[in-house]
Amino acid sequence: MTIREQLSQLPSVDECLKSPFGTGLLDLFPRKTVLRAVREVIDSRRKGILDGAASDVSVEAIAHDIESVVRKLSSYKLRPLINATGIVIHTNLGRSLLSEKALDHVISTARSYTNLEYEISTGRRGKRYSHIKDIIRELTGAEDSVVVNNNAAAVLLCLDTFARGREVIVSRGELVEIGGSFRIPEVMKASGAILREVGTTNKTHPADYENALCGDTALLLKVHQSNYRVIGFTEEVPLERLAKIGKDYRIPVVADLGSGSMINLAQYGVTGEPSVQEVVRTGADIVTFSGDKLLGGPQAGIIIGKEKLISVIQKNPMMRAMRIDKMTLASLEATFMQYLDEEKAIKEIPTVRMLTETADEIKTRAKKILSSLKKDISGQPGMEVVPDESQAGGGSLPEINFPTFAVSIRPSHISVNELEKRLRLGDPPVIGRIKDNALLLDARTVQDNEVKELARRVRAALTM
Ligand SMILES: *Cc1c(COP(=O)(O)O)cnc(C)c1O
């Protein structure tokens, strides 16, 4: 057949849509989507013919391609995936998973009208933040609180409220960058506050802060170093001491905690990360932390502290632009309430559970993955459970490596990079990590209900 003859055999868009196959698709999917898929497939077949690739181009023959394009166009772009990296608070993978209780509360309050800003007892207008004020006070000991979109917004709001056009004293060792776009000097600039750096990269003394105080000083800011540590010949001013200086000179002290753990992690071998309660007890006037880091809740920025200062923050018109929605509020309320029973919180809040799980528990899950995997792959050598280390992530606990167990795979017939790619491109995608020419699937961040699916994905990737 000549190219011209082949082209004349291509069905028209209309023929495709009117065929039994086309009407079947139109019953299930939006017309726009089907139309786009039909056009795409016919176009690509036309190009194929022009490039000299002869093929059957009847409606029946291209139906399969059209259907897969329709399915691809109709699937969500934001998708669940299996995190086998071992990094618990993985910012690129969405940080914390919500607990079942948080999810339930979100669903029941999102499908219904609520008393979001309505006081049921009086029938009057109520306050959005009032619902979680008491539970936050009970858990942290802070007088008052307000919650915004994320911790970056929380810091910005504090600076804007108290230090616009005035000076904020920060140690040079704390001028950190957190995940690209959040850099303390830049946030400071954006808020209109003037950065007054004191001390050196490795050492800052109380006198450095005191000598920098002047009539223009609005705040003393302490920033959690988060994703890095200064080790060796170092000295920083503890928050207690800074709070004392603030009190003596009547300058508010703000602590940007970053992660903010509600429980004392020392009992789980994680030292050097004070709990939010301990930080409040230092006497800092305002403390801010993230909702979706160590707390294990939704994205949010939690601002807690002295009632007088919080009420000033609440009057800042910028609050309105940073306010949280009812779904965030519901999941925060549920998550905070879970901390009333710490033992249960550790088991039921996924982030906290994954961080406090023992190596033995993780080993058991890794073994389950491996045995499920081996079930019907015979003759696949190079699969074993190996000890390794995982990280908290999210700029939390950078110097701590958590002992973990992973399923290590050294494929015999494809490269390890090819296996990594097949798993990543699968459905659901599986994200692991490559180490020493093996693919490691860290069992710490694999959920129990994902074990079978994970094994299926790996089997499919190895045998496709
Ligand atoms: C993570 C972090 C932030 C930013 O918090 P988000 O909730 O991601 O906006 C700010 N400061 C510190 C110290 C952090 O660790």
Tab-separated table of C-alpha atoms and ligand atoms in Angstrom:
chain	number	residue	atom	x	y	z
A	1	MET	CA	0.000	0.000	0.000
A	2	THR	CA	1.189	3.497	-0.744
A	3	ILE	CA	1.431	5.994	2.031
A	4	ARG	CA	-1.528	7.826	0.548
A	5	GLU	CA	-3.616	4.630	0.671
A	6	GLN	CA	-2.612	3.941	4.223
A	7	LEU	CA	-3.500	7.473	5.289
A	8	SER	CA	-6.918	7.100	3.695
A	9	GLN	CA	-7.577	4.093	5.919
A	10	LEU	CA	-7.164	6.112	9.127
A	11	PRO	CA	-10.577	6.443	10.784
A	12	SER	CA	-11.968	9.931	11.350
A	13	VAL	CA	-12.470	11.276	14.867
A	14	ASP	CA	-16.194	10.973	14.315
A	15	GLU	CA	-15.978	7.315	13.260
A	16	CYS	CA	-14.042	6.511	16.422
A	17	LEU	CA	-16.552	8.323	18.649
A	18	LYS	CA	-19.555	6.673	16.993
A	19	SER	CA	-18.111	3.149	17.077
A	20	PRO	CA	-19.369	0.831	19.843
A	21	PHE	CA	-15.959	1.214	21.458
A	22	GLY	CA	-16.210	5.027	21.328
A	23	THR	CA	-19.721	5.213	22.753
A	24	GLY	CA	-18.631	2.837	25.506
A	25	LEU	CA	-15.821	5.208	26.478
A	26	LEU	CA	-18.160	8.216	26.299
A	27	ASP	CA	-20.421	6.532	28.837
A	28	LEU	CA	-17.565	6.335	31.314
A	29	PHE	CA	-15.408	9.387	30.656
A	30	PRO	CA	-15.927	13.092	29.872
A	31	ARG	CA	-16.378	13.834	26.165
A	32	LYS	CA	-13.484	16.319	26.262
A	33	THR	CA	-11.116	13.647	27.469
A	34	VAL	CA	-12.199	11.023	24.952
A	35	LEU	CA	-11.993	13.533	22.113
A	36	ARG	CA	-8.489	14.560	23.095
A	37	ALA	CA	-7.345	10.936	23.333
A	38	VAL	CA	-8.853	10.008	19.956
A	39	ARG	CA	-7.145	12.981	18.307
A	40	GLU	CA	-3.814	12.218	19.948
A	41	VAL	CA	-3.844	8.574	18.868
A	42	ILE	CA	-4.960	9.291	15.286
A	43	ASP	CA	-2.266	11.995	15.036
A	44	SER	CA	0.411	9.684	16.270
A	45	ARG	CA	-0.669	6.925	13.846
A	46	ARG	CA	-0.624	9.460	11.000
A	47	LYS	CA	2.931	10.434	11.941
A	48	GLY	CA	3.831	6.740	12.086
A	49	ILE	CA	2.561	6.167	8.556
A	50	LEU	CA	4.440	9.220	7.255
A	51	ASP	CA	7.576	7.860	8.927
A	52	GLY	CA	7.082	4.604	7.063
A	53	ALA	CA	5.720	2.434	9.871
A	54	ALA	CA	2.842	0.455	8.362
A	55	SER	CA	0.243	-0.864	10.811
A	56	ASP	CA	-3.404	-1.780	11.112
A	57	VAL	CA	-5.213	1.488	11.749
A	58	SER	CA	-8.817	0.299	12.026
A	59	VAL	CA	-10.866	1.603	14.940
A	60	GLU	CA	-10.568	-1.808	16.606
A	61	ALA	CA	-6.812	-1.769	16.210
A	62	ILE	CA	-6.288	1.658	17.787
A	63	ALA	CA	-8.960	1.225	20.469
A	64	HIS	CA	-6.492	-0.089	23.028
A	65	ASP	CA	-4.202	2.928	22.614
A	66	ILE	CA	-7.127	5.324	22.875
A	67	GLU	CA	-8.349	3.719	26.035
A	68	SER	CA	-4.962	3.882	27.714
A	69	VAL	CA	-4.614	7.565	26.809
A	70	VAL	CA	-8.115	8.219	28.206
A	71	ARG	CA	-7.222	6.430	31.434
A	72	LYS	CA	-3.981	8.344	31.760
A	73	LEU	CA	-5.724	11.687	31.158
A	74	SER	CA	-8.408	10.793	33.706
A	75	SER	CA	-6.119	9.763	36.533
A	76	TYR	CA	-5.129	12.188	39.279
A	77	LYS	CA	-1.745	13.799	38.991
A	78	LEU	CA	-1.300	13.887	42.763
A	79	ARG	CA	-0.986	10.216	43.669
A	80	PRO	CA	-0.267	8.012	46.639
A	81	LEU	CA	3.075	6.232	46.500
A	82	ILE	CA	5.110	3.866	48.618
A	83	ASN	CA	7.928	5.569	50.485
A	84	ALA	CA	10.701	3.005	50.867
A	85	THR	CA	13.421	5.635	51.374
A	86	GLY	CA	13.395	5.348	55.158
A	87	ILE	CA	13.151	9.141	55.415
A	88	VAL	CA	10.141	9.663	57.653
A	89	ILE	CA	9.450	13.382	57.258
A	90	HIS	CA	10.208	13.479	53.534
A	91	THR	CA	9.250	16.964	52.369
A	92	ASN	CA	9.122	15.974	48.675
A	93	LEU	CA	6.877	13.016	49.515
A	94	GLY	CA	4.432	15.081	51.555
A	95	ARG	CA	5.960	14.940	55.073
A	96	SER	CA	3.591	13.444	57.655
A	97	LEU	CA	0.823	10.916	57.060
A	98	LEU	CA	-2.287	11.796	59.008
A	99	SER	CA	-3.481	9.433	61.717
A	100	GLU	CA	-6.754	7.554	61.271
A	101	LYS	CA	-8.348	9.732	63.946
A	102	ALA	CA	-7.242	12.898	62.175
A	103	LEU	CA	-8.590	11.576	58.871
A	104	ASP	CA	-11.944	10.680	60.436
A	105	HIS	CA	-12.263	14.122	61.955
A	106	VAL	CA	-11.370	15.811	58.653
A	107	ILE	CA	-13.907	13.768	56.722
A	108	SER	CA	-16.758	14.282	59.147
A	109	THR	CA	-16.196	18.026	59.483
A	110	ALA	CA	-15.463	18.650	55.790
A	111	ARG	CA	-18.676	17.028	54.604
A	112	SER	CA	-20.788	19.056	56.931
A	113	TYR	CA	-21.330	22.593	58.098
A	114	THR	CA	-19.425	23.187	61.322
A	115	ASN	CA	-19.061	25.705	64.123
A	116	LEU	CA	-15.785	26.876	62.558
A	117	GLU	CA	-16.450	30.502	63.454
A	118	TYR	CA	-19.686	30.132	65.352
A	119	GLU	CA	-20.216	29.948	69.093
A	120	ILE	CA	-22.900	27.368	69.674
A	121	SER	CA	-23.540	28.403	73.304
A	122	THR	CA	-24.412	31.990	72.422
A	123	GLY	CA	-25.419	31.735	68.775
A	124	ARG	CA	-22.888	34.450	67.984
A	125	ARG	CA	-19.853	34.674	65.813
A	126	GLY	CA	-16.984	32.592	67.199
A	127	LYS	CA	-13.247	32.366	66.710
A	128	ARG	CA	-11.575	29.937	64.312
A	129	TYR	CA	-8.639	29.286	66.649
A	130	SER	CA	-10.655	28.863	69.828
A	131	HIS	CA	-11.240	25.151	69.182
A	132	ILE	CA	-7.636	24.129	69.707
A	133	LYS	CA	-6.548	26.783	72.187
A	134	ASP	CA	-7.323	24.723	75.294
A	135	ILE	CA	-5.756	21.489	74.091
A	136	ILE	CA	-2.575	23.315	73.020
A	137	ARG	CA	-2.383	25.052	76.388
A	138	GLU	CA	-2.847	21.767	78.217
A	139	LEU	CA	-0.178	19.987	76.185
A	140	THR	CA	2.449	22.726	75.972
A	141	GLY	CA	1.839	24.922	78.996
A	142	ALA	CA	1.751	28.021	76.773
A	143	GLU	CA	-0.835	30.665	77.693
A	144	ASP	CA	-2.243	31.145	74.222
A	145	SER	CA	-1.838	30.085	70.619
A	146	VAL	CA	-2.690	30.843	67.043
A	147	VAL	CA	-2.146	28.719	63.963
A	148	VAL	CA	-1.219	29.751	60.424
A	149	ASN	CA	-0.528	28.057	57.098
A	150	ASN	CA	2.995	26.814	57.895
A	151	ASN	CA	5.955	27.559	60.121
A	152	ALA	CA	7.545	29.837	57.527
A	153	ALA	CA	4.383	31.961	57.697
A	154	ALA	CA	4.490	31.805	61.501
A	155	VAL	CA	8.005	33.278	61.593
A	156	LEU	CA	7.156	35.884	58.968
A	157	LEU	CA	4.049	36.902	60.881
A	158	CYS	CA	5.941	37.292	64.164
A	159	LEU	CA	8.583	39.431	62.497
A	160	ASP	CA	5.993	41.517	60.681
A	161	THR	CA	3.955	42.045	63.833
A	162	PHE	CA	6.752	43.085	66.158
A	163	ALA	CA	9.747	44.118	64.107
A	164	ARG	CA	8.717	45.878	60.905
A	165	GLY	CA	11.342	48.598	60.391
A	166	ARG	CA	13.117	47.633	63.608
A	167	GLU	CA	15.998	45.363	64.560
A	168	VAL	CA	15.944	41.645	65.282
A	169	ILE	CA	19.026	40.164	66.900
A	170	VAL	CA	20.041	36.703	65.645
A	171	SER	CA	23.181	34.640	66.173
A	172	ARG	CA	25.310	34.132	63.029
A	173	GLY	CA	25.250	30.416	63.724
A	174	GLU	CA	21.504	30.391	63.232
A	175	LEU	CA	21.143	32.176	59.900
A	176	VAL	CA	20.020	28.963	58.276
A	177	GLU	CA	18.460	27.977	55.001
A	178	ILE	CA	15.754	25.366	55.243
A	179	GLY	CA	14.826	23.621	52.020
A	180	GLY	CA	15.763	26.222	49.437
A	181	SER	CA	13.266	29.000	49.766
A	182	PHE	CA	13.247	29.563	53.524
A	183	ARG	CA	16.363	31.493	54.478
A	184	ILE	CA	16.319	33.482	57.675
A	185	PRO	CA	17.997	36.617	56.235
A	186	GLU	CA	15.522	36.639	53.327
A	187	VAL	CA	12.479	36.056	55.511
A	188	MET	CA	13.702	38.906	57.652
A	189	LYS	CA	13.983	41.171	54.624
A	190	ALA	CA	10.530	40.178	53.351
A	191	SER	CA	9.006	41.079	56.697
A	192	GLY	CA	10.613	44.505	56.721
A	193	ALA	CA	12.603	43.698	59.850
A	194	ILE	CA	16.277	44.611	60.067
A	195	LEU	CA	18.627	41.740	60.742
A	196	ARG	CA	21.226	42.381	63.416
A	197	GLU	CA	23.711	39.511	63.267
A	198	VAL	CA	25.732	38.795	66.381
A	199	GLY	CA	28.512	36.396	67.330
A	200	THR	CA	30.376	34.222	64.861
A	201	THR	CA	29.451	31.099	62.923
A	202	ASN	CA	30.644	28.794	65.683
A	203	LYS	CA	30.393	30.868	68.853
A	204	THR	CA	27.890	33.336	70.206
A	205	HIS	CA	27.987	34.600	73.805
A	206	PRO	CA	25.331	36.291	75.955
A	207	ALA	CA	27.339	39.516	75.801
A	208	ASP	CA	27.050	39.502	72.009
A	209	TYR	CA	23.290	39.857	72.331
A	210	GLU	CA	23.534	42.395	75.162
A	211	ASN	CA	25.993	44.586	73.279
A	212	ALA	CA	23.741	44.651	70.228
A	213	LEU	CA	20.677	45.823	72.164
A	214	CYS	CA	19.605	49.351	71.363
A	215	GLY	CA	16.526	51.528	71.265
A	216	ASP	CA	15.597	49.993	67.942
A	217	THR	CA	15.698	46.369	69.079
A	218	ALA	CA	12.308	44.757	68.584
A	219	LEU	CA	13.020	41.047	69.120
A	220	LEU	CA	15.589	38.471	70.084
A	221	LEU	CA	15.210	35.532	67.712
A	222	LYS	CA	16.530	32.030	68.257
A	223	VAL	CA	16.355	29.713	65.253
A	224	HIS	CA	16.643	25.951	65.486
A	225	GLN	CA	19.596	24.941	63.354
A	226	SER	CA	17.382	22.200	61.913
A	227	ASN	CA	19.209	20.545	59.064
A	228	TYR	CA	22.780	21.196	60.126
A	229	ARG	CA	24.959	21.200	63.212
A	230	VAL	CA	27.988	23.149	64.267
A	231	ILE	CA	30.306	20.775	66.040
A	232	GLY	CA	33.718	21.133	67.662
A	233	PHE	CA	34.756	24.501	69.147
A	234	THR	CA	31.283	25.911	69.538
A	235	GLU	CA	29.096	27.840	71.916
A	236	GLU	CA	25.567	29.075	71.675
A	237	VAL	CA	23.418	30.917	74.148
A	238	PRO	CA	20.828	28.534	75.580
A	239	LEU	CA	17.236	29.638	75.240
A	240	GLU	CA	16.911	29.965	79.061
A	241	ARG	CA	19.728	32.500	79.071
A	242	LEU	CA	18.325	34.366	76.086
A	243	ALA	CA	14.891	34.449	77.739
A	244	LYS	CA	16.533	35.962	80.815
A	245	ILE	CA	18.224	38.661	78.723
A	246	GLY	CA	14.893	39.385	77.049
A	247	LYS	CA	13.191	39.702	80.407
A	248	ASP	CA	15.911	41.968	81.835
A	249	TYR	CA	15.715	44.339	78.881
A	250	ARG	CA	11.981	43.897	78.209
A	251	ILE	CA	12.485	42.616	74.675
A	252	PRO	CA	10.319	39.664	73.522
A	253	VAL	CA	12.205	36.454	72.722
A	254	VAL	CA	10.961	34.372	69.797
A	255	ALA	CA	12.105	30.780	69.280
A	256	ASP	CA	11.637	29.225	65.846
A	257	LEU	CA	11.746	25.583	66.850
A	258	GLY	CA	11.277	24.156	63.375
A	259	SER	CA	10.155	20.633	64.117
A	260	GLY	CA	8.724	20.803	67.591
A	261	SER	CA	8.246	17.410	69.172
A	262	MET	CA	5.370	16.980	71.607
A	263	ILE	CA	7.044	14.097	73.377
A	264	ASN	CA	10.454	13.768	74.932
A	265	LEU	CA	12.289	11.691	72.373
A	266	ALA	CA	15.244	10.993	74.684
A	267	GLN	CA	13.510	7.841	75.938
A	268	TYR	CA	13.701	6.570	72.356
A	269	GLY	CA	17.366	7.328	71.998
A	270	VAL	CA	16.882	10.683	70.299
A	271	THR	CA	18.762	13.243	72.354
A	272	GLY	CA	19.311	16.968	71.957
A	273	GLU	CA	15.795	17.721	70.715
A	274	PRO	CA	13.829	19.303	73.543
A	275	SER	CA	10.067	18.835	73.557
A	276	VAL	CA	7.822	21.840	72.975
A	277	GLN	CA	6.822	21.795	76.676
A	278	GLU	CA	10.472	22.051	77.723
A	279	VAL	CA	11.017	24.943	75.344
A	280	VAL	CA	7.987	26.791	76.724
A	281	ARG	CA	9.392	26.327	80.227
A	282	THR	CA	12.603	28.157	79.267
A	283	GLY	CA	10.584	31.359	79.399
A	284	ALA	CA	10.718	32.235	75.690
A	285	ASP	CA	7.824	34.586	74.943
A	286	ILE	CA	6.834	33.058	71.616
A	287	VAL	CA	7.597	29.629	70.187
A	288	THR	CA	6.785	28.544	66.626
A	289	PHE	CA	6.881	25.080	65.052
A	290	SER	CA	5.574	23.082	62.089
A	291	GLY	CA	2.402	20.994	62.092
A	292	ASP	CA	3.700	18.329	59.720
A	293	LYS	CA	7.190	17.633	61.040
A	294	LEU	CA	7.722	15.812	64.357
A	295	LEU	CA	4.171	16.657	65.466
A	296	GLY	CA	2.877	14.355	62.715
A	297	GLY	CA	-0.132	16.440	61.709
A	298	PRO	CA	-1.151	18.560	58.711
A	299	GLN	CA	0.885	21.394	57.221
A	300	ALA	CA	0.555	24.272	59.657
A	301	GLY	CA	2.579	26.809	61.601
A	302	ILE	CA	1.811	26.797	65.288
A	303	ILE	CA	2.529	29.942	67.278
A	304	ILE	CA	2.330	29.605	71.036
A	305	GLY	CA	3.280	31.913	73.872
A	306	LYS	CA	2.310	34.808	76.109
A	307	GLU	CA	-1.305	35.833	75.817
A	308	LYS	CA	-0.485	39.514	75.443
A	309	LEU	CA	1.788	38.936	72.462
A	310	ILE	CA	-0.442	36.355	70.770
A	311	SER	CA	-3.343	38.798	70.888
A	312	VAL	CA	-1.198	41.389	69.107
A	313	ILE	CA	-0.347	38.817	66.422
A	314	GLN	CA	-4.035	38.007	66.004
A	315	LYS	CA	-4.738	41.620	65.164
A	316	ASN	CA	-2.183	41.679	62.326
A	317	PRO	CA	-4.124	41.978	59.052
A	318	MET	CA	-1.643	39.516	57.503
A	319	MET	CA	-3.253	36.782	59.652
A	320	ARG	CA	-6.169	36.740	57.266
A	321	ALA	CA	-3.893	35.820	54.363
A	322	MET	CA	-2.252	33.004	56.291
A	323	ARG	CA	-5.229	31.482	58.029
A	324	ILE	CA	-5.789	27.747	58.093
A	325	ASP	CA	-8.851	26.062	56.658
A	326	LYS	CA	-11.292	23.781	58.456
A	327	MET	CA	-9.605	20.598	57.255
A	328	THR	CA	-6.280	21.655	58.732
A	329	LEU	CA	-8.019	22.697	61.913
A	330	ALA	CA	-9.816	19.361	62.215
A	331	SER	CA	-6.713	17.256	61.661
A	332	LEU	CA	-4.686	19.407	64.046
A	333	GLU	CA	-7.333	19.121	66.746
A	334	ALA	CA	-7.477	15.346	66.404
A	335	THR	CA	-3.684	15.008	66.310
A	336	PHE	CA	-3.180	17.196	69.383
A	337	MET	CA	-5.862	15.291	71.277
A	338	GLN	CA	-4.071	12.045	70.593
A	339	TYR	CA	-1.096	13.326	72.592
A	340	LEU	CA	-3.214	13.296	75.766
A	341	ASP	CA	-2.353	9.589	75.863
A	342	GLU	CA	1.312	9.512	74.945
A	343	GLU	CA	1.569	5.741	74.745
A	344	LYS	CA	-1.254	5.600	72.234
A	345	ALA	CA	0.045	8.641	70.351
A	346	ILE	CA	3.302	6.823	69.704
A	347	LYS	CA	1.440	3.924	68.164
A	348	GLU	CA	-1.244	5.833	66.302
A	349	ILE	CA	0.427	8.933	64.867
A	350	PRO	CA	2.331	7.575	61.858
A	351	THR	CA	5.297	9.979	61.986
A	352	VAL	CA	5.892	9.362	65.667
A	353	ARG	CA	5.390	5.614	65.276
A	354	MET	CA	7.887	5.385	62.421
A	355	LEU	CA	10.479	7.384	64.352
A	356	THR	CA	10.129	5.427	67.579
A	357	GLU	CA	9.765	1.944	66.128
A	358	THR	CA	12.517	-0.406	67.270
A	359	ALA	CA	14.945	-1.963	64.816
A	360	ASP	CA	13.435	-5.360	65.672
A	361	GLU	CA	9.951	-4.272	64.674
A	362	ILE	CA	11.301	-2.888	61.425
A	363	LYS	CA	13.245	-6.103	60.815
A	364	THR	CA	10.024	-8.093	61.147
A	365	ARG	CA	8.368	-5.922	58.488
A	366	ALA	CA	11.411	-6.204	56.199
A	367	LYS	CA	11.246	-9.990	56.516
A	368	LYS	CA	7.544	-9.914	55.637
A	369	ILE	CA	8.294	-7.901	52.512
A	370	LEU	CA	11.047	-10.333	51.543
A	371	SER	CA	8.991	-13.482	52.054
A	372	SER	CA	6.034	-12.017	50.196
A	373	LEU	CA	8.448	-11.105	47.429
A	374	LYS	CA	10.031	-14.520	47.217
A	375	LYS	CA	6.697	-16.314	47.035
A	376	ASP	CA	6.591	-16.680	43.304
A	377	ILE	CA	9.933	-15.559	42.105
A	378	SER	CA	12.194	-18.523	42.030
A	379	GLY	CA	15.767	-18.275	40.958
A	380	GLN	CA	16.111	-14.576	41.844
A	381	PRO	CA	19.296	-14.365	43.825
A	382	GLY	CA	20.522	-11.239	45.522
A	383	MET	CA	17.528	-10.471	47.733
A	384	GLU	CA	18.100	-10.202	51.461
A	385	VAL	CA	17.235	-8.244	54.591
A	386	VAL	CA	20.111	-5.956	55.563
A	387	PRO	CA	20.710	-3.559	58.448
A	388	ASP	CA	21.072	0.084	57.496
A	389	GLU	CA	20.343	3.564	58.781
A	390	SER	CA	17.386	5.850	58.128
A	391	GLN	CA	16.822	9.548	58.751
A	392	ALA	CA	14.099	11.670	60.269
A	393	GLY	CA	14.118	14.168	57.380
A	394	GLY	CA	12.278	17.490	57.178
A	395	GLY	CA	15.299	19.247	58.616
A	396	SER	CA	14.777	17.345	61.871
A	397	LEU	CA	17.469	15.528	63.821
A	398	PRO	CA	20.152	15.726	61.110
A	399	GLU	CA	22.930	14.143	63.155
A	400	ILE	CA	20.905	11.127	64.168
A	401	ASN	CA	20.926	7.933	62.163
A	402	PHE	CA	18.181	5.573	63.164
A	403	PRO	CA	19.134	1.891	62.932
A	404	THR	CA	16.804	0.230	60.454
A	405	PHE	CA	16.359	-2.791	58.217
A	406	ALA	CA	15.862	-2.803	54.473
A	407	VAL	CA	15.208	-5.331	51.758
A	408	SER	CA	18.262	-5.220	49.514
A	409	ILE	CA	17.872	-6.274	45.884
A	410	ARG	CA	20.680	-6.866	43.409
A	411	PRO	CA	18.894	-7.797	40.192
A	412	SER	CA	20.730	-10.309	38.022
A	413	HIS	CA	19.356	-9.516	34.571
A	414	ILE	CA	18.794	-5.734	34.696
A	415	SER	CA	20.802	-2.924	36.214
A	416	VAL	CA	19.948	-1.596	39.639
A	417	ASN	CA	19.194	1.776	38.034
A	418	GLU	CA	16.713	0.106	35.687
A	419	LEU	CA	14.990	-1.571	38.633
A	420	GLU	CA	14.814	1.720	40.505
A	421	LYS	CA	13.273	3.341	37.421
A	422	ARG	CA	10.701	0.582	36.831
A	423	LEU	CA	9.579	0.798	40.445
A	424	ARG	CA	9.375	4.577	40.316
A	425	LEU	CA	7.305	4.513	37.113
A	426	GLY	CA	4.947	1.786	38.356
A	427	ASP	CA	1.513	2.193	39.854
A	428	PRO	CA	1.672	2.952	42.709
A	429	PRO	CA	5.201	4.301	42.358
A	430	VAL	CA	7.729	2.835	44.785
A	431	ILE	CA	10.584	5.105	45.840
A	432	GLY	CA	13.647	3.353	47.241
A	433	ARG	CA	17.309	4.239	47.393
A	434	ILE	CA	20.402	2.880	45.717
A	435	LYS	CA	23.413	2.057	47.842
A	436	ASP	CA	26.514	0.108	46.843
A	437	ASN	CA	24.894	-1.108	43.646
A	438	ALA	CA	21.855	-2.542	45.420
A	439	LEU	CA	18.329	-1.180	45.627
A	440	LEU	CA	17.346	-0.726	49.261
A	441	LEU	CA	13.705	-0.726	50.314
A	442	ASP	CA	13.755	0.635	53.856
A	443	ALA	CA	10.998	-1.040	55.870
A	444	ARG	CA	10.764	1.855	58.358
A	445	THR	CA	8.618	4.020	56.099
A	446	VAL	CA	6.649	1.190	54.468
A	447	GLN	CA	3.199	0.949	56.060
A	448	ASP	CA	1.929	-2.472	57.157
A	449	ASN	CA	-0.940	-2.290	54.681
A	450	GLU	CA	1.515	-1.615	51.843
A	451	VAL	CA	3.661	-4.737	52.276
A	452	LYS	CA	1.765	-6.933	49.805
A	453	GLU	CA	1.418	-4.200	47.197
A	454	LEU	CA	5.116	-3.396	47.498
A	455	ALA	CA	6.032	-7.042	46.953
A	456	ARG	CA	3.727	-7.157	43.925
A	457	ARG	CA	5.345	-4.070	42.449
A	458	VAL	CA	8.850	-5.452	42.910
A	459	ARG	CA	7.878	-8.841	41.420
A	460	ALA	CA	6.354	-7.084	38.433
A	461	ALA	CA	9.423	-4.875	37.970
A	462	LEU	CA	11.785	-7.846	38.125
A	463	THR	CA	9.798	-10.012	35.751
A	464	MET	CA	8.470	-7.556	33.167
B	1	LIG	C1	11.086	23.500	58.727
B	1	LIG	C2	11.473	24.772	59.356
B	1	LIG	C3	10.835	25.956	59.006
B	1	LIG	C4	9.770	25.998	57.955
B	1	LIG	O1	8.647	25.318	58.396
B	1	LIG	P1	7.465	24.965	57.349
B	1	LIG	O2	6.386	24.395	58.207
B	1	LIG	O3	8.056	23.994	56.389
B	1	LIG	O4	7.068	26.228	56.701
B	1	LIG	C5	11.217	27.128	59.627
B	1	LIG	N1	12.179	27.131	60.554
B	1	LIG	C6	12.828	26.005	60.934
B	1	LIG	C7	13.889	26.084	61.979
B	1	LIG	C8	12.495	24.787	60.349
B	1	LIG	O5	13.132	23.675	60.709
